[in-house]
Coordinates of C-alpha atoms and ligand atoms in Angstrom, one line a residue:
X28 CA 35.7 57.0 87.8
X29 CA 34.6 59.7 90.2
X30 CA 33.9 58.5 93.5
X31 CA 31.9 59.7 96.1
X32 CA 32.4 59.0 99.6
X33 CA 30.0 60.5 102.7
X34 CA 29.4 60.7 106.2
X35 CA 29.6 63.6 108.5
X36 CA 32.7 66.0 107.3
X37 CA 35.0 68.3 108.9
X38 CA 36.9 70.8 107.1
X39 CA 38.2 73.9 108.1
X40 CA 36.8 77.7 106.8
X41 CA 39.1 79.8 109.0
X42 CA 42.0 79.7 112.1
X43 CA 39.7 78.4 114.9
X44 CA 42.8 80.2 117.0
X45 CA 41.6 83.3 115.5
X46 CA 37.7 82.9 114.8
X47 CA 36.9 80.1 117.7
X48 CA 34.8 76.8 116.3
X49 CA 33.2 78.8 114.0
X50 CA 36.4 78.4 111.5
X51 CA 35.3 74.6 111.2
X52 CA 32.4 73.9 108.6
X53 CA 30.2 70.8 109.3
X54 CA 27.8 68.7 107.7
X55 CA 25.9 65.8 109.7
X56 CA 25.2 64.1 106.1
X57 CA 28.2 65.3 103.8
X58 CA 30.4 63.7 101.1
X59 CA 33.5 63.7 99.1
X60 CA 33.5 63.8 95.4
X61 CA 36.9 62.6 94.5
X62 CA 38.2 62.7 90.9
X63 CA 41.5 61.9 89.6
X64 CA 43.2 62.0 93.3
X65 CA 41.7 65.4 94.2
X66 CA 39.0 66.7 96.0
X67 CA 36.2 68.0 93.0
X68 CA 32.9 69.2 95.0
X69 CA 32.4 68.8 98.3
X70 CA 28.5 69.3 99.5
X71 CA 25.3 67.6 101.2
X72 CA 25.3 63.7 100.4
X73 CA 22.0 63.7 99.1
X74 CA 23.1 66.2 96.9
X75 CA 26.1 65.4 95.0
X76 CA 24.6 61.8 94.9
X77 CA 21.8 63.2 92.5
X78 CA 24.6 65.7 90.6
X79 CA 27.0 62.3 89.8
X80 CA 24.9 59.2 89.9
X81 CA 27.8 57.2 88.0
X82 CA 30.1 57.9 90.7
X83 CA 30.8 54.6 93.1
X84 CA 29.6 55.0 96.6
X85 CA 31.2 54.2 100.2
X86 CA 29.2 55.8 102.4
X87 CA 30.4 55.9 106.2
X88 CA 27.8 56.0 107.9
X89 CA 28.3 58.5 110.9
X90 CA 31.6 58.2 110.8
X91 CA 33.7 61.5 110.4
X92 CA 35.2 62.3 107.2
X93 CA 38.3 64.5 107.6
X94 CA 41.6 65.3 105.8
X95 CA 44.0 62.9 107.6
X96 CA 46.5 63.5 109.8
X97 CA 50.1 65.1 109.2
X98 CA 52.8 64.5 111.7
X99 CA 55.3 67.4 111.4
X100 CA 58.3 65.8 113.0
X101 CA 58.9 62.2 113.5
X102 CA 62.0 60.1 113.4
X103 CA 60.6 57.0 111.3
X104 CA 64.3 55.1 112.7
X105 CA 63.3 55.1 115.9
X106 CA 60.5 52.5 115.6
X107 CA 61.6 50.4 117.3
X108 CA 62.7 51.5 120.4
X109 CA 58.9 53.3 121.1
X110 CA 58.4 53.5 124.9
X111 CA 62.3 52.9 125.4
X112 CA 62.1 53.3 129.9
X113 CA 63.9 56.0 131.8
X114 CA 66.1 58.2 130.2
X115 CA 66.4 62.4 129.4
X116 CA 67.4 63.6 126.0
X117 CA 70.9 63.2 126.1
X118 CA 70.9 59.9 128.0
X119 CA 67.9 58.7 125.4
X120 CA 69.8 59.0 122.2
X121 CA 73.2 57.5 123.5
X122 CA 71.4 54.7 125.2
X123 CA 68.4 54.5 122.7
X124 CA 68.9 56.1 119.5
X125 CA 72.4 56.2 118.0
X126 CA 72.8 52.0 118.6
X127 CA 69.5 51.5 116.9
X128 CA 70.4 54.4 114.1
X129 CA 73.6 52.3 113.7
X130 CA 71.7 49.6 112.0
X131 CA 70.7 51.6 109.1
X132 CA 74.1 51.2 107.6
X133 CA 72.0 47.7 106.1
X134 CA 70.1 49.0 103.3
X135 CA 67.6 45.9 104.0
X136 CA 66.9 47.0 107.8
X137 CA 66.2 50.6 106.5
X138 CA 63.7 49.2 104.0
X139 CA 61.9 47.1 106.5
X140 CA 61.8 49.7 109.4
X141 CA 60.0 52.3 106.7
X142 CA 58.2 49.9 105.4
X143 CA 56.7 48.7 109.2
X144 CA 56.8 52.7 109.9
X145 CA 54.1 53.6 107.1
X146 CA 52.3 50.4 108.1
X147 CA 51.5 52.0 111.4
X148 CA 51.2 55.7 110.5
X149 CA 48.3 54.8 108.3
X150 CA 46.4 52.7 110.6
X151 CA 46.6 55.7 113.1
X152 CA 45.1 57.9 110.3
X153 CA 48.6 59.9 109.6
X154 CA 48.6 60.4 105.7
X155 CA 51.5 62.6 105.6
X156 CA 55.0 62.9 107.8
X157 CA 57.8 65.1 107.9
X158 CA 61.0 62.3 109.2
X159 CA 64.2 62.6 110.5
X160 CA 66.6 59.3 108.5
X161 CA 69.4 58.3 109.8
X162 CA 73.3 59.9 109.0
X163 CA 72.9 57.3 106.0
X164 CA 71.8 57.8 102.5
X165 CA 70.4 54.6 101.9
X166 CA 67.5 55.4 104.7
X167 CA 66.4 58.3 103.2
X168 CA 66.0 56.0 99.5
X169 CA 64.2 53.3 102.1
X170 CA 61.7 56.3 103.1
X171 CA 60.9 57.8 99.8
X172 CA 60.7 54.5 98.6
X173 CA 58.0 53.2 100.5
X174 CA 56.2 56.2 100.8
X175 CA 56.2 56.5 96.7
X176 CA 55.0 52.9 96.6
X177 CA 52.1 53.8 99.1
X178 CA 51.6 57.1 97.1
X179 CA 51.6 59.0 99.8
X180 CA 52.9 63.2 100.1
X181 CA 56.4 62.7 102.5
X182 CA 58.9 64.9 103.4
X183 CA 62.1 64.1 105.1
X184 CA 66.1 64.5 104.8
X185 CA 69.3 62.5 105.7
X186 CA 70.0 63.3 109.4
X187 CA 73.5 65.2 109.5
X188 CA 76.1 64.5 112.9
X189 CA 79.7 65.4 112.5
X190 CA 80.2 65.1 116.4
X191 CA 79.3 64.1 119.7
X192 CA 77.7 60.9 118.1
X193 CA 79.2 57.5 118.1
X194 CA 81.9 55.9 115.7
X195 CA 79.7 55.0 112.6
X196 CA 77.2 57.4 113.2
X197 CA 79.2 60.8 111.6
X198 CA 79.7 62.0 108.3
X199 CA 81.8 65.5 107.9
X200 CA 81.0 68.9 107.0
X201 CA 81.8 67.9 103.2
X202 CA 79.8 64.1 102.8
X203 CA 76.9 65.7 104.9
X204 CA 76.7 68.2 102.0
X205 CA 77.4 66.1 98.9
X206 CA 74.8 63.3 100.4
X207 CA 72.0 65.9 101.1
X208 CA 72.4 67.4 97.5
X209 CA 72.3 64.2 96.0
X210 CA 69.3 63.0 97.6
X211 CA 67.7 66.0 97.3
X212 CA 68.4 65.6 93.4
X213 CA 67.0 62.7 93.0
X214 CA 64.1 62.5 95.2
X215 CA 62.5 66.3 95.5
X216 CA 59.4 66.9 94.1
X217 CA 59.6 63.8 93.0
X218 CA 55.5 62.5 92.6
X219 CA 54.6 63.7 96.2
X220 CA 58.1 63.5 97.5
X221 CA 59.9 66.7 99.3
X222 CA 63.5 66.7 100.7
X223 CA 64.4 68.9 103.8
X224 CA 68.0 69.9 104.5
X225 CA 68.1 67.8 108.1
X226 CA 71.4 69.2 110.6
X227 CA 70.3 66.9 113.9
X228 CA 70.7 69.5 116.4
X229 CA 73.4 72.0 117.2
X230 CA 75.6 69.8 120.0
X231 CA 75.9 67.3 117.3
X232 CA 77.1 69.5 113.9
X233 CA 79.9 71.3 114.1
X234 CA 79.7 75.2 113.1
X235 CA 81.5 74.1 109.7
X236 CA 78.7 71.4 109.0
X237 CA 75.9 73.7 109.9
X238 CA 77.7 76.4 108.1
X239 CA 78.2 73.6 104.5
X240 CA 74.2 73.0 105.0
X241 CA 73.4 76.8 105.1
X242 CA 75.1 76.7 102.0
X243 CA 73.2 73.8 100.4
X244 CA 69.6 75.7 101.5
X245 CA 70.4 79.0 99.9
X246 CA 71.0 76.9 96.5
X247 CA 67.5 75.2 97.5
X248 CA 65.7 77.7 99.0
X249 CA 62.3 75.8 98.1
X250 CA 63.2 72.8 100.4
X251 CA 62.5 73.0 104.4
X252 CA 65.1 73.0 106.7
X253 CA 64.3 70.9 110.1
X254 CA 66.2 70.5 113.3
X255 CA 65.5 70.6 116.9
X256 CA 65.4 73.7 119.0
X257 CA 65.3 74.3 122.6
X258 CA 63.8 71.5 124.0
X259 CA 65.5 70.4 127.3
X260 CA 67.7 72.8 130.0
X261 CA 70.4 70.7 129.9
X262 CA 70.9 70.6 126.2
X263 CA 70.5 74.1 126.0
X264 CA 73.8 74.5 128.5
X265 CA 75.5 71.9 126.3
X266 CA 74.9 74.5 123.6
X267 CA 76.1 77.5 124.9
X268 CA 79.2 75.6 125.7
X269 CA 79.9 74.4 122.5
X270 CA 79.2 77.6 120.9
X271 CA 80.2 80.3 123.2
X272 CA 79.5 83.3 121.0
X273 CA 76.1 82.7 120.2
X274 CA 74.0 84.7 121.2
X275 CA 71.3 81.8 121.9
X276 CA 70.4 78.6 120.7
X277 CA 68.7 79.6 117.6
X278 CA 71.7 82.1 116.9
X279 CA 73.9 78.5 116.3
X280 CA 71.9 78.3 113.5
X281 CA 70.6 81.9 112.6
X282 CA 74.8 82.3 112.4
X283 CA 74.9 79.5 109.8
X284 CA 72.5 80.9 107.7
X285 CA 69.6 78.0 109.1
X286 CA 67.0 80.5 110.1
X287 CA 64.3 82.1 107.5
X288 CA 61.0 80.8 106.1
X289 CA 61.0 77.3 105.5
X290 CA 63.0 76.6 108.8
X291 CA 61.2 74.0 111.0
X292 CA 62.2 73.8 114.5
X293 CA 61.2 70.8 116.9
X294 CA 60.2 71.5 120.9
X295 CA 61.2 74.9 120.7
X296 CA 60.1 75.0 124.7
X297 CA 62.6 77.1 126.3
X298 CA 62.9 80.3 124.4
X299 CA 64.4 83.6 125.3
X300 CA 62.5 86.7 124.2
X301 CA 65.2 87.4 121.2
X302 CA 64.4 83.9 119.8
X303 CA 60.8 84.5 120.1
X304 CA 61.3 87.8 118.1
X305 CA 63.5 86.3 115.4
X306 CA 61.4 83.2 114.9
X307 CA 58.5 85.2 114.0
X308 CA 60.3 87.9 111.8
X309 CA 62.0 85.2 109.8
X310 CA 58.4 83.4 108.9
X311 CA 59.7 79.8 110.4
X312 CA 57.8 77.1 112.0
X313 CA 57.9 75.4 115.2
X314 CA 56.6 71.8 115.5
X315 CA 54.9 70.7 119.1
X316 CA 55.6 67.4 120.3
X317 CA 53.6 66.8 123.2
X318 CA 53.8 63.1 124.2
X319 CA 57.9 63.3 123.3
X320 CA 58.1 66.4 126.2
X321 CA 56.2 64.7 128.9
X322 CA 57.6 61.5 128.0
X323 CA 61.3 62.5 127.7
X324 CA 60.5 65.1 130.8
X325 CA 61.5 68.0 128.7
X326 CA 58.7 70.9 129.7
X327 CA 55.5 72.6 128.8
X328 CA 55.6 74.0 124.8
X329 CA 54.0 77.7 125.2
X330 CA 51.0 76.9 123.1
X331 CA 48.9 79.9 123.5
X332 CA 51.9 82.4 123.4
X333 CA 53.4 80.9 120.5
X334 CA 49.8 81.2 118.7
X335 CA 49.1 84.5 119.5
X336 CA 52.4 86.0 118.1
X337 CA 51.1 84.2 114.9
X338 CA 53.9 81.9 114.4
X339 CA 53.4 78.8 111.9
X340 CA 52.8 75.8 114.4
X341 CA 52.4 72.1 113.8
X342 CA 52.0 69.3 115.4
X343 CA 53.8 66.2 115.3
X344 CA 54.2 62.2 118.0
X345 CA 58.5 62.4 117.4
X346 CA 58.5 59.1 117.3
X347 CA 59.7 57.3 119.2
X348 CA 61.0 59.8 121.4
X349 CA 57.4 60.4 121.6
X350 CA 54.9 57.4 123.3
X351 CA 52.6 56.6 120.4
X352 CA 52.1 56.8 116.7
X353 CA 48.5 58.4 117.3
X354 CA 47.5 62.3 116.0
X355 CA 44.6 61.5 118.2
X356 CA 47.2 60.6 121.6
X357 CA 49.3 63.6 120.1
X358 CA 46.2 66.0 120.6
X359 CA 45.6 64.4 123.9
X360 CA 48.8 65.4 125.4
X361 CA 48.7 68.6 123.6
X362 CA 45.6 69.5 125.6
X363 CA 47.0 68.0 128.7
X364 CA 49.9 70.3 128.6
X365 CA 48.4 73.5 127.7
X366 CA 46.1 72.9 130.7
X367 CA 48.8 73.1 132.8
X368 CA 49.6 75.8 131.8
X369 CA 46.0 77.7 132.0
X370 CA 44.3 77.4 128.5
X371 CA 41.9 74.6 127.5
X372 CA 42.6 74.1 123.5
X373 CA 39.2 73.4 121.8
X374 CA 38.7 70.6 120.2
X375 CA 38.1 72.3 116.7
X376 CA 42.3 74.2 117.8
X377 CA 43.5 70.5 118.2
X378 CA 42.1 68.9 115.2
X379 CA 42.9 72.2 113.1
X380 CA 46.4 71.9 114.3
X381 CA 46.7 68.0 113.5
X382 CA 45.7 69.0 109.7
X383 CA 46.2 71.9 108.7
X384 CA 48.7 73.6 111.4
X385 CA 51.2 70.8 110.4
X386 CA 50.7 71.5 106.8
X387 CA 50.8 75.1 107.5
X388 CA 54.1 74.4 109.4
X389 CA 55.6 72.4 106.4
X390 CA 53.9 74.6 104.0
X391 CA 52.5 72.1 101.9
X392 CA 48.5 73.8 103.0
X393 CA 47.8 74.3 99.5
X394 CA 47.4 70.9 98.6
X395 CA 47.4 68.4 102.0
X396 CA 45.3 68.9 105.4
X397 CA 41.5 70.3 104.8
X398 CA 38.7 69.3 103.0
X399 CA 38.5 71.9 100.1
X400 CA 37.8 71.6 96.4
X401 CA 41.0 71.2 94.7
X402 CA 43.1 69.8 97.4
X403 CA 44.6 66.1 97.3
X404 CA 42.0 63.2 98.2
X405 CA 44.1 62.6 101.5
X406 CA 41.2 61.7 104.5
X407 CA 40.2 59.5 107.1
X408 CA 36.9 58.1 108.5
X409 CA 37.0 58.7 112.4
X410 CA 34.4 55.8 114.1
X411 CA 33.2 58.6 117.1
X412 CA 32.0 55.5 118.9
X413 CA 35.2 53.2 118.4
X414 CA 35.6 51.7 122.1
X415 CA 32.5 51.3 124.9
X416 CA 33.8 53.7 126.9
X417 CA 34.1 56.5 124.3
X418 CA 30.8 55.5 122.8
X419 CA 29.5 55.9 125.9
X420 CA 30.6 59.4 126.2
X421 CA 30.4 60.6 122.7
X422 CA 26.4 58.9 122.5
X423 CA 25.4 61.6 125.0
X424 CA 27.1 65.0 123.2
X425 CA 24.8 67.7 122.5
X426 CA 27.1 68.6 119.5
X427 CA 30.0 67.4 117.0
X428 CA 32.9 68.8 119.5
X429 CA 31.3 67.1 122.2
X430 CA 30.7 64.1 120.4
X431 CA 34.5 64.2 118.8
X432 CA 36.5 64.8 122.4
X433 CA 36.5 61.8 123.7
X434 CA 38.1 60.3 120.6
X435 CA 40.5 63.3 120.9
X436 CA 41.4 62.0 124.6
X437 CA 40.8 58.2 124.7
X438 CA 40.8 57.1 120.9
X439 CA 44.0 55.3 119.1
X440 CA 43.7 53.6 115.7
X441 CA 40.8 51.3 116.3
X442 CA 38.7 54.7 115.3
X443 CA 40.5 54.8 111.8
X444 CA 37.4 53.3 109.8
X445 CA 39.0 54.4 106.9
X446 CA 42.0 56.1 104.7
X447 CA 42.0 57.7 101.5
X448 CA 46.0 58.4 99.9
X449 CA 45.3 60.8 96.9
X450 CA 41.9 59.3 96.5
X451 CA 42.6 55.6 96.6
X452 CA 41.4 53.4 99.7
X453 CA 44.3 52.0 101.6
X454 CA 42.9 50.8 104.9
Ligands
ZN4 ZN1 62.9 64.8 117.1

């Protein structure tokens, strides 16, 4: 049956970077027709309640109907140690990471962390996620299999580490391979399922690995690639010692054959001008994580350069070396750091960038992250007035941005008033 579901909506026209808020289409009194997990008209309320007067009704109130959010680079292991005190990158995933990754070798701990994981990212609005696993196979099967069970568009790949990681926590150049191509067999495009080739980071494969997952992406060229790029100083020396004819960071993987469209890079904070260049001629995708770089002290992500030398640019929490599970924190910090560093993102840049900048990044925009005829029935209801003191705020805006901002800055998931997964109601 189709159903119909209205309040105001958001969707998306244009690149607010390029055309300003103008991009954004809204309606004070819009709604969603939904038939057969897809979006079928979208118009006034009044409207498409005369056109279909079979189809069932929730209507929102003044609540904001958008697509929900898609976090382009989260680690769904790290749950549990959210908010873990005191620690830089390296520091954070020997102290933090790698003992809690160690548990996933129990099949049963994998399942309960992903289950407890989606639990979360849905009650913060988050509808689709692009996740690091853990070096073992079984936590990529716990992922896909309670996303699948949720119904839910997810992408993610078995993390790959063949040094610098602890006993327990390495595969080899070979199993990193044969496990990737086997999960990758049996869960890509899969219902809404994607694998993504998934090298950690350069100080943690060796040249080989990298060089053996190169290998497995130019068999599957229609998968992503993600790993982490550039995101603290100190790493970045690590690098250059442990690969001492690179040219740069990016060249450890450009070398390997891990650089071209499809290629999604984490932090990417400090680049040199040659990486810059090559990012952009290859077509690949950077991922900002702006609570993880204040929080794990890493540096300020050059949003407005980035933009402008039209690379593809998501958005993403990296839990949990990010602070929160919230797209709306996410776009918080986002705006906190690019004021630092002299731009003010408008609201209509952060919520395009929460939507469809992360599916733009992980190049699913064709059927996840806007309101648009065709496209998957994947949205939330934003309450606008969800705590006093943004109700308070938002009750005096002279416009939809104004009234949306102070969710944007002080909102979490008591505003999710609603999700849709592929046009069923799950919260
Ligand atoms: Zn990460």
């Amino acid at each position: 049956m189709d159903q119909l579901v209205i309040g105001q909506t958001l969707a998306f026209a244009g690149d607010p970077f390029v055309e300003g808020p103008t991009a954004a289409r809204h309606s004070t009194r819009g709604a969603v027709l939904i038939r057969q997990g897809r979006i079928a008209e979208m118009g006034e309320a009044e409207t498409l309640r005369a056109a279909h007067p079979q189809a069932a009704v929730t209507d929102m109130g003044n609540a904001l109907l958008s697509a929900g959010f898609i976090d382009a680079h989260v680690h769904y292991p790290q749950t549990g140690i959210i908010a873990s005190w005191g620690k830089r990158l390296i520091d954070w995933l020997n102290s933090y990471t790698f003992p809690e990754e160690m548990r996933f070798a129990d099949p049963a701990y994998s399942t309960e962390v992903a289950e407890r994981y989606f639990d979360l990212a849905l009650a913060h609005g988050t509808t689709s996620m692009c996740s690091y696993a853990t070096i073992h196979p079984a936590s990529v099967d716990a992922f896909f299999a309670a996303a699948q069970s949720r119904g839910m568009r997810a992408l993610a790949g078995k993390t790959c580490m063949d040094r610098n990681a602890p006993d327990g926590l390495r595969d080899t150049p070979q199993s990193a391979y044969d496990d990737s191509r086997r999960l990758l067999e049996r869960w890509h495009g899969v219902d809404r399922l994607s694998y993504v080739i998934t090298p950690r980071f350069s100080p943690t494969s060796t040249p080989e690995q990298l060089m053996m997952l190169g290998q497995l992406w130019r068999e599957h060229p229609d998968c992503l690639m993600q790993t982490h790029l550039s995101e603290q100083t100190d790493e970045i020396e690590w690098v250059k010692s442990l690969f001492p004819q690179a040219r740069d960071y990016l060249d450890t993987y450009e070398a390997q054959g891990l650089l071209g469209e499809g290629a999604v890079y984490g932090h990417a904070i400090h680049l040199t001008a040659r990486e810059r260049d090559r990012l952009r001629e290859a077509g690949a995708s950077l991922v900002h994580c702006p609570t993880s770089n204040t929080f794990i002290g890493s540096g300020i992500f050059d949003m407005a350069g980035l933009v402008a030398s039209g690379l593809r640019i998501g958005l993403a929490t990296d839990t949990g070396g990010g602070s929160s599970f919230s797209m709306l924190r996410t776009m918080a910090a986002a705006y906190e750091l690019a004021q630092l560093r002299g731009t003010a993102l408008h609201p209509s840049q952060l919520w395009w960038l929460a939507t469809v900048g992360s599916a733009r990044a992980l190049r699913i925009e064709e059927k996840v992250g806007n309101l648009a005829v065709g496209m998957e029935a994947d949205l939330v209801a934003i309450d606008l007035g969800s705590t006093p003191a943004i109700a308070q705020r938002s009750g005096r805006a002279a416009d939809l941005w104004e009234a949306l901002f102070p969710t944007i800055m002080m909102g979490d998931d008591r505003a999710v008033a609603g999700v849709w997964i592929g046009g069923k109601r799950l919260g």
